[in-house]
């Protein structure tokens, strides 16, 4: 199996933190997800930043559809591989 990295895109920091907190219980994620601020191109305003939740999946066992549904519940999406 190959190592996979999932990137969930969320509209704000609060949503990203909520998703990161849900991952261990819902998916058994042992490694703490990384939260990354992703400013939109050409935008300096913090209000225009998206937040990324980066989830390492060394055993390729996480369900992409379920991750996408989790992100969608917080007005986000799962980035295509």
CSV table of C-alpha atoms in Angstrom, one decimal, residues 11-78:
chain,number,residue,atom,x,y,z
A,11,UNK,CA,-13.9,28.0,4.9
A,12,UNK,CA,-12.4,29.2,8.2
A,13,UNK,CA,-10.2,28.2,11.1
A,14,UNK,CA,-13.2,27.3,13.4
A,15,UNK,CA,-14.4,24.8,10.8
A,16,UNK,CA,-10.9,23.4,10.4
A,17,UNK,CA,-10.4,22.9,14.1
A,18,UNK,CA,-13.8,21.2,14.4
A,19,UNK,CA,-13.0,18.8,11.6
A,20,UNK,CA,-9.5,18.1,13.1
A,21,UNK,CA,-11.2,17.3,16.5
A,22,UNK,CA,-13.6,14.9,14.9
A,23,UNK,CA,-11.1,12.9,12.9
A,24,UNK,CA,-9.7,10.7,15.8
A,25,UNK,CA,-13.2,9.6,17.0
A,26,UNK,CA,-14.8,9.1,13.5
A,27,UNK,CA,-11.8,7.7,11.7
A,28,UNK,CA,-9.3,6.5,14.3
A,29,UNK,CA,-6.7,8.9,13.1
A,30,UNK,CA,-3.8,8.6,15.5
A,31,UNK,CA,-1.5,11.3,14.1
A,32,UNK,CA,-2.7,14.8,14.8
A,33,UNK,CA,-3.8,16.5,11.6
A,34,UNK,CA,-2.0,19.7,10.4
A,35,UNK,CA,-4.0,22.9,10.1
A,36,UNK,CA,-2.7,25.2,7.4
A,37,UNK,CA,-3.9,28.7,6.5
A,38,UNK,CA,-4.2,29.0,2.7
A,39,UNK,CA,-4.7,32.6,1.5
A,40,UNK,CA,-6.5,32.9,-1.8
A,41,UNK,CA,-4.3,34.1,-4.6
A,42,UNK,CA,-4.0,37.9,-4.6
A,43,UNK,CA,-5.8,38.3,-1.3
A,44,UNK,CA,-4.1,39.8,1.8
A,45,UNK,CA,-7.2,39.9,3.9
A,46,UNK,CA,-7.4,37.1,6.5
A,47,UNK,CA,-11.1,36.9,5.9
A,48,UNK,CA,-10.4,35.5,2.5
A,49,UNK,CA,-8.3,32.6,3.8
A,50,UNK,CA,-9.3,29.0,3.5
A,51,UNK,CA,-8.0,26.5,6.0
A,52,UNK,CA,-6.6,23.1,5.1
A,53,UNK,CA,-6.7,20.1,7.3
A,54,UNK,CA,-3.9,17.7,6.2
A,55,UNK,CA,-4.4,14.1,7.3
A,56,UNK,CA,-1.6,11.5,6.8
A,57,UNK,CA,-2.9,8.1,5.9
A,58,UNK,CA,0.2,5.8,5.9
A,59,UNK,CA,-1.9,2.6,5.4
A,60,UNK,CA,-4.3,4.1,2.9
A,61,UNK,CA,-7.3,3.0,5.0
A,62,UNK,CA,-9.4,6.2,5.3
A,63,UNK,CA,-12.5,6.4,3.2
A,64,UNK,CA,-12.3,9.3,0.9
A,65,UNK,CA,-16.1,9.6,0.5
A,66,UNK,CA,-16.6,9.8,4.3
A,67,UNK,CA,-13.8,12.4,4.6
A,68,UNK,CA,-15.5,14.4,1.8
A,69,UNK,CA,-18.9,14.2,3.6
A,70,UNK,CA,-17.2,15.4,6.9
A,71,UNK,CA,-15.7,18.4,5.1
A,72,UNK,CA,-19.0,19.1,3.3
A,73,UNK,CA,-20.8,19.1,6.7
A,74,UNK,CA,-18.6,22.1,7.5
A,75,UNK,CA,-19.0,23.8,4.2
A,76,UNK,CA,-15.8,22.4,2.8
A,77,UNK,CA,-14.5,19.7,0.5
A,78,UNK,CA,-11.9,17.0,0.1
